[in-house]
Short mmCIF file of C-alpha atoms in Angstrom, two decimals:
data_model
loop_
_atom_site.label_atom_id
_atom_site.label_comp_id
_atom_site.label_asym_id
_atom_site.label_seq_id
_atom_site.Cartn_x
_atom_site.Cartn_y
_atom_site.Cartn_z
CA UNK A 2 0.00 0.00 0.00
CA UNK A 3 3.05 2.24 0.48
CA UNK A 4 3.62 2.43 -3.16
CA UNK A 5 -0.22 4.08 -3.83
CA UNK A 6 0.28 6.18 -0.97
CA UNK A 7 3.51 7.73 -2.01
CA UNK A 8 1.52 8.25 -5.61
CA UNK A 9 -1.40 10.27 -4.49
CA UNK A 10 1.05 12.37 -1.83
CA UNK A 11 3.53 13.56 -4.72
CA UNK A 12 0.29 14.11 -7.29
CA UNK A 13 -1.43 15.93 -4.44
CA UNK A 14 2.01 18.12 -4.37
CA UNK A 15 2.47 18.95 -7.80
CA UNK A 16 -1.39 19.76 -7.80
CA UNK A 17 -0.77 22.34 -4.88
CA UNK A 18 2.22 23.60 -7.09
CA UNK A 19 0.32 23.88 -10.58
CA UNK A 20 -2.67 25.59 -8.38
CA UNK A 21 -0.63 28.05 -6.23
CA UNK A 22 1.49 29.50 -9.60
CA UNK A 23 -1.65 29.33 -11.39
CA UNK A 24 -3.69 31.82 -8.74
CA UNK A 25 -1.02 33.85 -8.43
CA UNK A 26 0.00 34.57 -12.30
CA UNK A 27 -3.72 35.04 -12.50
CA UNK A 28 -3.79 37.88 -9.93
CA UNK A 29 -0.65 39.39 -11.79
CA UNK A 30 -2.53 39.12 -14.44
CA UNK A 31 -5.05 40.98 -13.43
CA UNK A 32 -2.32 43.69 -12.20
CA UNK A 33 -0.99 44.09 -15.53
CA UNK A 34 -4.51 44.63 -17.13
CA UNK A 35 -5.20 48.46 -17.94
CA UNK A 36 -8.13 50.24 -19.30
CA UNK A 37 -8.38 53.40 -20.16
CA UNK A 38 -11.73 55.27 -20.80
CA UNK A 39 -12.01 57.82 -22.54
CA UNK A 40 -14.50 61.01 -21.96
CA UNK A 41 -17.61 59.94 -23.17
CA UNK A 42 -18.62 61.69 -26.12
CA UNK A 43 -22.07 62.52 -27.78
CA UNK A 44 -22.71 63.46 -31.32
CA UNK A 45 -25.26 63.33 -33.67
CA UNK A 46 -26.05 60.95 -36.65
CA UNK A 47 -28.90 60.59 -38.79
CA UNK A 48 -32.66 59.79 -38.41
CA UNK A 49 -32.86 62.32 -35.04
CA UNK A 50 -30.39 59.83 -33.46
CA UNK A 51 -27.68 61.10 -30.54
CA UNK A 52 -24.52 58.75 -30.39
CA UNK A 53 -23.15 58.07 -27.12
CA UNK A 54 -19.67 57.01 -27.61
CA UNK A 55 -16.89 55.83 -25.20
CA UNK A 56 -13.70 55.12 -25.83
CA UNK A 57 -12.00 52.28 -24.29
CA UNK A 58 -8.83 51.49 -24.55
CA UNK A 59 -7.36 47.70 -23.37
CA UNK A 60 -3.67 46.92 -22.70
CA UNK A 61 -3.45 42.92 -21.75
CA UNK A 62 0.10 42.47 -20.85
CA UNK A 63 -0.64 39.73 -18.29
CA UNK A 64 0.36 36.01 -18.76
CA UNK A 65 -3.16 34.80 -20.04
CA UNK A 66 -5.54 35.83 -23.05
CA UNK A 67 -9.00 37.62 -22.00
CA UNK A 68 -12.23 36.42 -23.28
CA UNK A 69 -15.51 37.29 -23.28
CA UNK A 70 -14.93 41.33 -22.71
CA UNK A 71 -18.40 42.64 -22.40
CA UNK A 72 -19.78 46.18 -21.73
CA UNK A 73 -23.23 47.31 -20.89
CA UNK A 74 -24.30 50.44 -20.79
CA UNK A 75 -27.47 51.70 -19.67
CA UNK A 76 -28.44 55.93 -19.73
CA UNK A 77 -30.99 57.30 -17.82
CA UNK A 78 -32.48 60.80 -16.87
CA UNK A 79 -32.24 61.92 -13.54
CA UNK A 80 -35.18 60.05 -12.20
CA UNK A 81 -33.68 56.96 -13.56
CA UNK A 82 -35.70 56.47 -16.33
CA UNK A 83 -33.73 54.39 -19.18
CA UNK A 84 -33.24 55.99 -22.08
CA UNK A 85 -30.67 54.00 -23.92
CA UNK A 86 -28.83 50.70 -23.54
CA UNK A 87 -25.78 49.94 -25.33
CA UNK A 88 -23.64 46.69 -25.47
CA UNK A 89 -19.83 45.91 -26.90
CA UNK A 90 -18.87 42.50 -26.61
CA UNK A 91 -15.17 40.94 -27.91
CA UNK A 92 -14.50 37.11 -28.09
CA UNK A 93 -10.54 37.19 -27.18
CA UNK A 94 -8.07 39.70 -26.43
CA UNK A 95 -4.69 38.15 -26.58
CA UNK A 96 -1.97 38.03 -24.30
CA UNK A 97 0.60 41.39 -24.98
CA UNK A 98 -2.70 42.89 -27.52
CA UNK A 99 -3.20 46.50 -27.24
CA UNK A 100 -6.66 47.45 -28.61
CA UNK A 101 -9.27 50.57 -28.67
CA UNK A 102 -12.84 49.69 -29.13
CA UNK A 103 -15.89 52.02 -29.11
CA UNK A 104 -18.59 51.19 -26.94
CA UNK A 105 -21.73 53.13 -28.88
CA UNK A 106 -24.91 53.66 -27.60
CA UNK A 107 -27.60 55.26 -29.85
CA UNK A 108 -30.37 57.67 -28.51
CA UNK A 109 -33.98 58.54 -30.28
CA UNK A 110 -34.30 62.56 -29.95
CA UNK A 111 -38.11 62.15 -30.04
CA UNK A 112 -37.92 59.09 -27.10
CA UNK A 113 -35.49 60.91 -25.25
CA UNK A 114 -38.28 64.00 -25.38
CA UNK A 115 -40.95 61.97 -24.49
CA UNK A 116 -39.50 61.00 -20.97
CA UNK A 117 -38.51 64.00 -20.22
CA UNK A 118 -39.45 67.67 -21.78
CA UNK A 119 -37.01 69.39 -19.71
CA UNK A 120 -34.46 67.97 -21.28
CA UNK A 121 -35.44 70.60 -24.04
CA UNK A 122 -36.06 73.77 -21.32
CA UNK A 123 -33.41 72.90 -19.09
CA UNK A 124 -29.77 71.65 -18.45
CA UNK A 125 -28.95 68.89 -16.55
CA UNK A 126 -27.25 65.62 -16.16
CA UNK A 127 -27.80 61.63 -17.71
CA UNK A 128 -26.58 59.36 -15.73
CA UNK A 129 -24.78 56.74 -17.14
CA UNK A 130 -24.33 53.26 -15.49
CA UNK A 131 -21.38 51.18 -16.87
CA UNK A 132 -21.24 47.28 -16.69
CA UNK A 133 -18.06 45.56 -17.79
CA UNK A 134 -16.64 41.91 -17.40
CA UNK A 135 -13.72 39.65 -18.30
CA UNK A 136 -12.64 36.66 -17.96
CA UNK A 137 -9.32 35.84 -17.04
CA UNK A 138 -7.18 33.14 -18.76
CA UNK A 139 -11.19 31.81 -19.54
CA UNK A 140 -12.17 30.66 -16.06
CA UNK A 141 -11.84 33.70 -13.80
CA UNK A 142 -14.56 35.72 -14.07
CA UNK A 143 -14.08 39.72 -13.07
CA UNK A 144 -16.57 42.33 -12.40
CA UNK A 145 -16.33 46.16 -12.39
CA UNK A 146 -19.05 48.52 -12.34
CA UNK A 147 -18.95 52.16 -12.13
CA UNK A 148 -21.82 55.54 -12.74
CA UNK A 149 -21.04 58.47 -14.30
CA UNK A 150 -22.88 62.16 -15.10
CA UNK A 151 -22.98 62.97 -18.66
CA UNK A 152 -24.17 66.83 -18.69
CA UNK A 153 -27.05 67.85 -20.90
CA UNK A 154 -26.90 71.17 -22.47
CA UNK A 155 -30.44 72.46 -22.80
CA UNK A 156 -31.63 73.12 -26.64
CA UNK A 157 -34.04 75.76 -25.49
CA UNK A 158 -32.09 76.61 -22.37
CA UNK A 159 -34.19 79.61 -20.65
CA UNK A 160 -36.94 79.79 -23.13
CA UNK A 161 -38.53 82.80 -23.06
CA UNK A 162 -41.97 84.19 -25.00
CA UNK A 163 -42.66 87.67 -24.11
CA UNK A 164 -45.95 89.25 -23.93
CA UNK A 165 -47.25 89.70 -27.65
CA UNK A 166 -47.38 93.81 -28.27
CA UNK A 167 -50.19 95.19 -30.98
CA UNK A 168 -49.12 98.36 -32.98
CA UNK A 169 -51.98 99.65 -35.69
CA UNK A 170 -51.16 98.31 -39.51
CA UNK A 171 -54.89 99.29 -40.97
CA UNK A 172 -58.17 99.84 -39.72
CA UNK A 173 -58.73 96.72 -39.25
CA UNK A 174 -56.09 94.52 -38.04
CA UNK A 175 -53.36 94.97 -35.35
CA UNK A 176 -49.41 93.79 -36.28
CA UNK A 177 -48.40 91.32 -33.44
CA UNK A 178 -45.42 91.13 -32.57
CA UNK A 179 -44.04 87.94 -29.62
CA UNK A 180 -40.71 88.56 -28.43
CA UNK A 181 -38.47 85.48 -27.85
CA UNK A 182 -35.31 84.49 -26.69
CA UNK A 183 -33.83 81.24 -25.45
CA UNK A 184 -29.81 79.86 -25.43
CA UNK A 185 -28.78 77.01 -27.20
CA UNK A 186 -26.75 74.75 -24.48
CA UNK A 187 -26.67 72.01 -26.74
CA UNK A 188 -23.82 70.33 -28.45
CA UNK A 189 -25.56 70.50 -31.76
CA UNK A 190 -26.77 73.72 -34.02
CA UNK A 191 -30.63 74.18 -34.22
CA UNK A 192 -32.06 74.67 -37.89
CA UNK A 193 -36.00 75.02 -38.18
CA UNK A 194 -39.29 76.82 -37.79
CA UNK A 195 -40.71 78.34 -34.50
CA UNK A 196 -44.80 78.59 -34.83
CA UNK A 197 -47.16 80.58 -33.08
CA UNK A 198 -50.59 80.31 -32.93
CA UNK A 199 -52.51 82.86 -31.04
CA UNK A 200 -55.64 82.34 -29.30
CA UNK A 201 -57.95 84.86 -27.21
CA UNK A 202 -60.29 84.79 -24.75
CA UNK A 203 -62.71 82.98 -26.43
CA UNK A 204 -60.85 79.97 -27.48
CA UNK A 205 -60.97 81.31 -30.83
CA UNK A 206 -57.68 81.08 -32.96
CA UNK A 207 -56.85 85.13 -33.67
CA UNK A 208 -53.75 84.98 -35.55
CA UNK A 209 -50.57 82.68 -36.41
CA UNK A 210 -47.28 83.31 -37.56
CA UNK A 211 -43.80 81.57 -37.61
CA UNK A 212 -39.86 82.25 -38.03
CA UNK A 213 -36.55 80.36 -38.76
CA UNK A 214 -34.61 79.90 -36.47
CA UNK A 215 -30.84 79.05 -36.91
CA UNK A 216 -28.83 78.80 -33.63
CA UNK A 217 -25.31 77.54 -33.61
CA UNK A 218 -24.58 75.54 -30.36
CA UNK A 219 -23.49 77.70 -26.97
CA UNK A 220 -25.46 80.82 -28.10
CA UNK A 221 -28.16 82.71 -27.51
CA UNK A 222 -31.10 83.68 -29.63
CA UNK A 223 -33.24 86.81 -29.67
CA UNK A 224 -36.12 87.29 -32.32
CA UNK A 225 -39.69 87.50 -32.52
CA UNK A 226 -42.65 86.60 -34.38
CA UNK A 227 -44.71 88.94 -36.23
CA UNK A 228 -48.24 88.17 -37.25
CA UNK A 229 -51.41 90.26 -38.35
CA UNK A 230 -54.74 89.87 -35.96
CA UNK A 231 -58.27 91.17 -36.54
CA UNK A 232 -58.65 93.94 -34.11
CA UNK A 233 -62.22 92.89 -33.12
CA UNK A 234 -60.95 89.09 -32.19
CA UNK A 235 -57.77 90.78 -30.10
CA UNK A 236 -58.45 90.35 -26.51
CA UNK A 237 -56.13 91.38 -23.31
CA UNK A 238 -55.96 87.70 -22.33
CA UNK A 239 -55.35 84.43 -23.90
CA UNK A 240 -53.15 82.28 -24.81
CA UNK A 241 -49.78 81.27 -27.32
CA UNK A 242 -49.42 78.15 -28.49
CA UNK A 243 -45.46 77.99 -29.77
CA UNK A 244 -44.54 74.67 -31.72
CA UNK A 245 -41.08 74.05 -32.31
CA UNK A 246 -39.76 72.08 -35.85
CA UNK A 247 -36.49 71.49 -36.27
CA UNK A 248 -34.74 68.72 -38.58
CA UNK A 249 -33.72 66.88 -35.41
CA UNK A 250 -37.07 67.08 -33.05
CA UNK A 251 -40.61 68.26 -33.17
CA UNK A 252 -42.05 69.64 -29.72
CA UNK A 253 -45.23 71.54 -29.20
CA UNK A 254 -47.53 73.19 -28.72
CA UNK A 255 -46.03 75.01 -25.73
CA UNK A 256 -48.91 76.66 -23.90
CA UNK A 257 -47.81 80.31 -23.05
CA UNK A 258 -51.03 82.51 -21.51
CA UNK A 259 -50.81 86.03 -22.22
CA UNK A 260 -51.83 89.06 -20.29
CA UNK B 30 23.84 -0.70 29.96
CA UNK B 31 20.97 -1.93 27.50
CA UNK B 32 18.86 0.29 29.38
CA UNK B 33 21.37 3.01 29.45
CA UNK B 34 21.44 2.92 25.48
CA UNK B 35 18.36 2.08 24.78
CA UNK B 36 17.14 5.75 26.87
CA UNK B 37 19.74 7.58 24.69
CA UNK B 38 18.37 6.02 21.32
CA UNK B 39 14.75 7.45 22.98
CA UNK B 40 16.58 10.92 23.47
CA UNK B 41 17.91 11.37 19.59
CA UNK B 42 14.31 9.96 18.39
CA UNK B 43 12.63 12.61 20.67
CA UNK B 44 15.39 15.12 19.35
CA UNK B 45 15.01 13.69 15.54
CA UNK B 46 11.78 14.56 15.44
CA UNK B 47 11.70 18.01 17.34
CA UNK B 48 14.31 18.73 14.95
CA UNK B 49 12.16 17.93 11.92
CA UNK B 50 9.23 19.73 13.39
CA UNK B 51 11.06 22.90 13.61
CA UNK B 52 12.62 22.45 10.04
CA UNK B 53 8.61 21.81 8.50
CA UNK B 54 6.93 24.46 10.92
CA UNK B 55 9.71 27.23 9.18
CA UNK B 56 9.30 25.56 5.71
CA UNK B 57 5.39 26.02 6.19
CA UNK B 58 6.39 29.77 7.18
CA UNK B 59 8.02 30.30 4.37
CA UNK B 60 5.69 29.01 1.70
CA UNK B 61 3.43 31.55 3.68
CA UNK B 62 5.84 34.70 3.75
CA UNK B 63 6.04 34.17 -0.07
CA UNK B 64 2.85 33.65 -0.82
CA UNK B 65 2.08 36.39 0.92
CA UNK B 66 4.38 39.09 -0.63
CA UNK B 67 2.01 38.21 -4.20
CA UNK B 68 -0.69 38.21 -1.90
CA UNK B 69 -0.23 41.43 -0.31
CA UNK B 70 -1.20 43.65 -2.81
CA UNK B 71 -4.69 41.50 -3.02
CA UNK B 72 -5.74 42.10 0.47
CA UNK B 73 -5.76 45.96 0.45
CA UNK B 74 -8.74 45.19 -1.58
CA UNK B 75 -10.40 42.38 0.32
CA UNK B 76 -11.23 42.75 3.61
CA UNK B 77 -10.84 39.91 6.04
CA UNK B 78 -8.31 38.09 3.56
CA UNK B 79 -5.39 38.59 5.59
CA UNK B 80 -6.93 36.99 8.69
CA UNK B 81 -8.43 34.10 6.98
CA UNK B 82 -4.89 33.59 5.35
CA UNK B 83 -2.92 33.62 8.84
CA UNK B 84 -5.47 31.52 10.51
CA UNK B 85 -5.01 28.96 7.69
CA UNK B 86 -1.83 28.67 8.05
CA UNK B 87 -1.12 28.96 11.80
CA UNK B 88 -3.55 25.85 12.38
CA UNK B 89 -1.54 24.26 9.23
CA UNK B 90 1.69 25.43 11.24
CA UNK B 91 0.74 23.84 14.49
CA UNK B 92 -0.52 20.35 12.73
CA UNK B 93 2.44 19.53 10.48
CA UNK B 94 4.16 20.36 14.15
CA UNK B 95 2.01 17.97 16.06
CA UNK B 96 2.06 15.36 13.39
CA UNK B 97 5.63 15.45 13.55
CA UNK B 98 6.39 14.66 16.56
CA UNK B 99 3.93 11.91 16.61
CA UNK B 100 5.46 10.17 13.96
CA UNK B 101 5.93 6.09 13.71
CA UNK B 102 2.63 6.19 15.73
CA UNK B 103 -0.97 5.93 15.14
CA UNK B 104 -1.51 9.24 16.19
CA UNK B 105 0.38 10.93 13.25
CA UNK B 106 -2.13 9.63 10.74
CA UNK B 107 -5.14 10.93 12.92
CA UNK B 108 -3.71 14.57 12.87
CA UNK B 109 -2.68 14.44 9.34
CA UNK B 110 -6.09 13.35 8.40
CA UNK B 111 -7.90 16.24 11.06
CA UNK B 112 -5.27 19.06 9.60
CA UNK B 113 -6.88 17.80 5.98
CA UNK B 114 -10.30 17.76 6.89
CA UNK B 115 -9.76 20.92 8.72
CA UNK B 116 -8.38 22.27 5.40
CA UNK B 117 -11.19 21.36 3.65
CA UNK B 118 -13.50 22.46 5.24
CA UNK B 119 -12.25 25.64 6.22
CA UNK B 120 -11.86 26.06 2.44
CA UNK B 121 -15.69 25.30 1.95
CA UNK B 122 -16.79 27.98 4.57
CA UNK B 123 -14.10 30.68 2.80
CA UNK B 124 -15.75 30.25 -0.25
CA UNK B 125 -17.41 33.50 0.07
CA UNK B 126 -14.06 35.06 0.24
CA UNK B 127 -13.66 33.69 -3.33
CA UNK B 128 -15.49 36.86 -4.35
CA UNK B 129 -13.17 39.45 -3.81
CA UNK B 130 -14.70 42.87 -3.74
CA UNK B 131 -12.80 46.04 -4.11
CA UNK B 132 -13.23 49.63 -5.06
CA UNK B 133 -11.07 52.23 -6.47
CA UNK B 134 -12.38 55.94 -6.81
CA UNK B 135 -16.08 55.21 -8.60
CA UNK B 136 -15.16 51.56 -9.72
CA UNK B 137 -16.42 48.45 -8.18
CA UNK B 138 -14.63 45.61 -8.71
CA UNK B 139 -15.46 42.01 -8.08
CA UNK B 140 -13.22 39.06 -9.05
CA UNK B 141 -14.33 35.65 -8.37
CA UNK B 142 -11.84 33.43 -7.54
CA UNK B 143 -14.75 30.26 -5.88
CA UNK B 144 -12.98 27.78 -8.41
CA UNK B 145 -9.75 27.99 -7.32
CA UNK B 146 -11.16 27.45 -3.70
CA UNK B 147 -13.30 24.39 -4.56
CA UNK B 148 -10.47 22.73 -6.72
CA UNK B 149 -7.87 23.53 -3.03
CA UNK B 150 -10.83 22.34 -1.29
CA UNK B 151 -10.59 18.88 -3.49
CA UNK B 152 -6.99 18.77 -2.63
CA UNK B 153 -7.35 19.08 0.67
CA UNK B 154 -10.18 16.06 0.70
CA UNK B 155 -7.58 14.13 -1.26
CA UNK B 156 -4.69 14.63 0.93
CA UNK B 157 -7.89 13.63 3.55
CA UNK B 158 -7.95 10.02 1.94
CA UNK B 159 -4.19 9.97 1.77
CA UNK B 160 -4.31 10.34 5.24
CA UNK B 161 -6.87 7.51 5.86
CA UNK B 162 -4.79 5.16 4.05
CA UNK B 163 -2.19 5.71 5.75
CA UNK B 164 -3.50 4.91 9.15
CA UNK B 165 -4.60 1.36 7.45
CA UNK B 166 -1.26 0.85 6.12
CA UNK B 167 0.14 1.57 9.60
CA UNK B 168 -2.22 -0.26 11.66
CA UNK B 169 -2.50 -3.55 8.90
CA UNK B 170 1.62 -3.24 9.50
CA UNK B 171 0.98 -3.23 12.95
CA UNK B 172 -1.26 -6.01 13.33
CA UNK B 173 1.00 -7.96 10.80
CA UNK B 174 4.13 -7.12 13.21
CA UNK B 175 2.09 -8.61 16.51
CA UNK B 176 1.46 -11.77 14.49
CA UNK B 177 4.48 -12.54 13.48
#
């Protein structure tokens, strides 16, 4: 029996051995991986789509290839309501690789709108939580997670309509004139239409009138609409009914009372 | 005379095996100073890992002791087996340890190193059966021995 015995102790050694160098190349492994992310970035691409792009970049120098790299990303507003999901997923990075991939994750203007209109009116920040895992040398599995604040620049940042002012064009009909004004916080330039539809007292539609509007990102925009109104439907209170068309978005009617 | 030699034979057994206690317990303390400088850098992250390490191998420390200087008796083979079972199952319960958690700035990090605990945990259950054989190797010798 000594012989079976003295088998299983030296196989039970060199298993230790092989196990103990095995764990601890692994953790220097896992030492010697880097990532670098970049800032995330947003952009714009066709069909009223907004990019959300991150940069990462991998350096494997540790002793062991790295499969099944997979990052999930999921946007939200700031009362967590998801707005886009994005996934990047690579098979096998190899031992000594150094590679960049772009982790993309595309948002609809008009979705992004519908969960939240202040996204339009006001600045503020997406949060962004970031899932990633490896596995090491294919059987150790790691984890990280992390959140981040993307800011949101306001298209329509302080959106103003003034109160419409009459001034005499014939006997008949008053020349209305709205006053607004509004900065463009965005990252994007704003090409469109504003509308205006007044109504008075009655409910009853007086006058419309619209304007183009071309804002180039970070800065501000002051204009007006002018429109002619019967002087017998004009009334000291009512209410403006702005729609905004641009070639990315359409938002309205904005309901501004007057007087 | 006989007597006088055969108490001096007792004294450099006795002082054999003290000897090779002391060489084992400091071999066992150095496999765990080594391991331990690669390990080091692994328990700023994981709380608790240190502990768990130094309680492994103290209890390892004082078995491979123990079982030393009970050798050529019955008694080595029952600590050998307990220090593997102990092994073992200390293994099994650290298993949660096997998910190392750690976080750096706004990164959580989790590595899951269970595998590498159940296969040391196998080990451990083999050197467990070593053991066992052992102690029916040494007490069929012994019965063998009282036949003859």
């Amino acid at each position: 029996m000594n012989v079976p015995i003295k088998m299983i102790d030296i196989s039970t050694t060199l298993l230790w051995l092989v196990l103990i160098l095995f764990l601890v190349s692994a953790v220097y492994s896992v030492r010697d991986l880097n990532f670098d992310f970049g800032e995330p970035q947003m952009s714009l691409i066709s069909d009223n789509q907004l990019l959300f792009s991150l940069r990462i970049g991998i350096v494997n120098k540790g002793f062991y290839n790295i499969g099944s790299f997979n990052v999930t990303t999921e946007i939200s507003d700031i009362d967590g309501f998801v707005i886009a999901q994005g996934l990047t997923f690579i098979d096998t990075i190899k031992k000594g690789e150094n590679m960049t991939a772009f982790h993309n994750a595309t948002l609809d203007f008009d979705d992004l709108l519908q969960s939240d209109r202040n996204l339009l009116f006001n600045d503020t920040q997406l949060e962004a939580a970031v899932y990633a895992s490896v596995r090491i040398a294919d059987i150790i599995p790691i984890g990280a997670t992390t959140n981040f604040s993307i800011p949101w620049g306001a298209p329509f940042y302080n959106f103003t309509v003034g109160e419409p002012t009459g001034a005499d064009f014939n006997l008949t009909h008053f020349q209305v004139t709205i006053p607004i004004s509004f900065e463009n916080h965005a990252f994007f330039d704003i090409n469109g239409n504003m509308q205006v539809q007044m109504y008075n007292s009655a409910n009853s539609l007086t006058g419309s009138g619209q304007t183009a509007v071309q804002v180039s990102q970070h800065s501000r925009y002051n204009g007006s609409i002018d429109f002619y109104v019967l002087k017998l439907d004009m009334t000291r209170t009512g209410r403006l009914e702005v729609s905004l068309l641009t070639s990315l978005f359409e938002y309205g009617p904005l309901v501004v009372p007057y007087g | 005379m006989a007597e006088k030699k055969n108490n001096l034979t007792k004294i450099r057994v006795i002082v054999s095996r003290g000897l090779k206690a002391t060489i084992k317990g400091l071999v066992f303390y150095a496999i765990y100073f080594f391991l331990w400088m690669f390990l080091a850098p692994v328990s700023e992250m994981v709380s608790g890992l240190q502990q768990t390490v130094e309680v492994f191998f103290m209890v390892q420390i004082a078995f491979t002791i123990v079982e030393e200087l009970a050798s050529g008796t019955i008694f080595q083979h029952i600590f050998s087996a307990s220090k593997a079972l102990f092994a073992t199952c200390y293994l099994i319960l650290s298993l949660r340890i096997g998910l190392f958690h750690a976080t750096f700035q706004n990164i959580n990090l989790s590595i899951d190193l269970s595998l590498f605990f159940i296969i040391a945990a196998l080990l451990s259950l083999l050197g467990f059966a070593k053991s066992i054989l052992q102690t029916v190797n040494h007490l069929s010798e012994k019965a063998e021995y009282t036949r003859k």
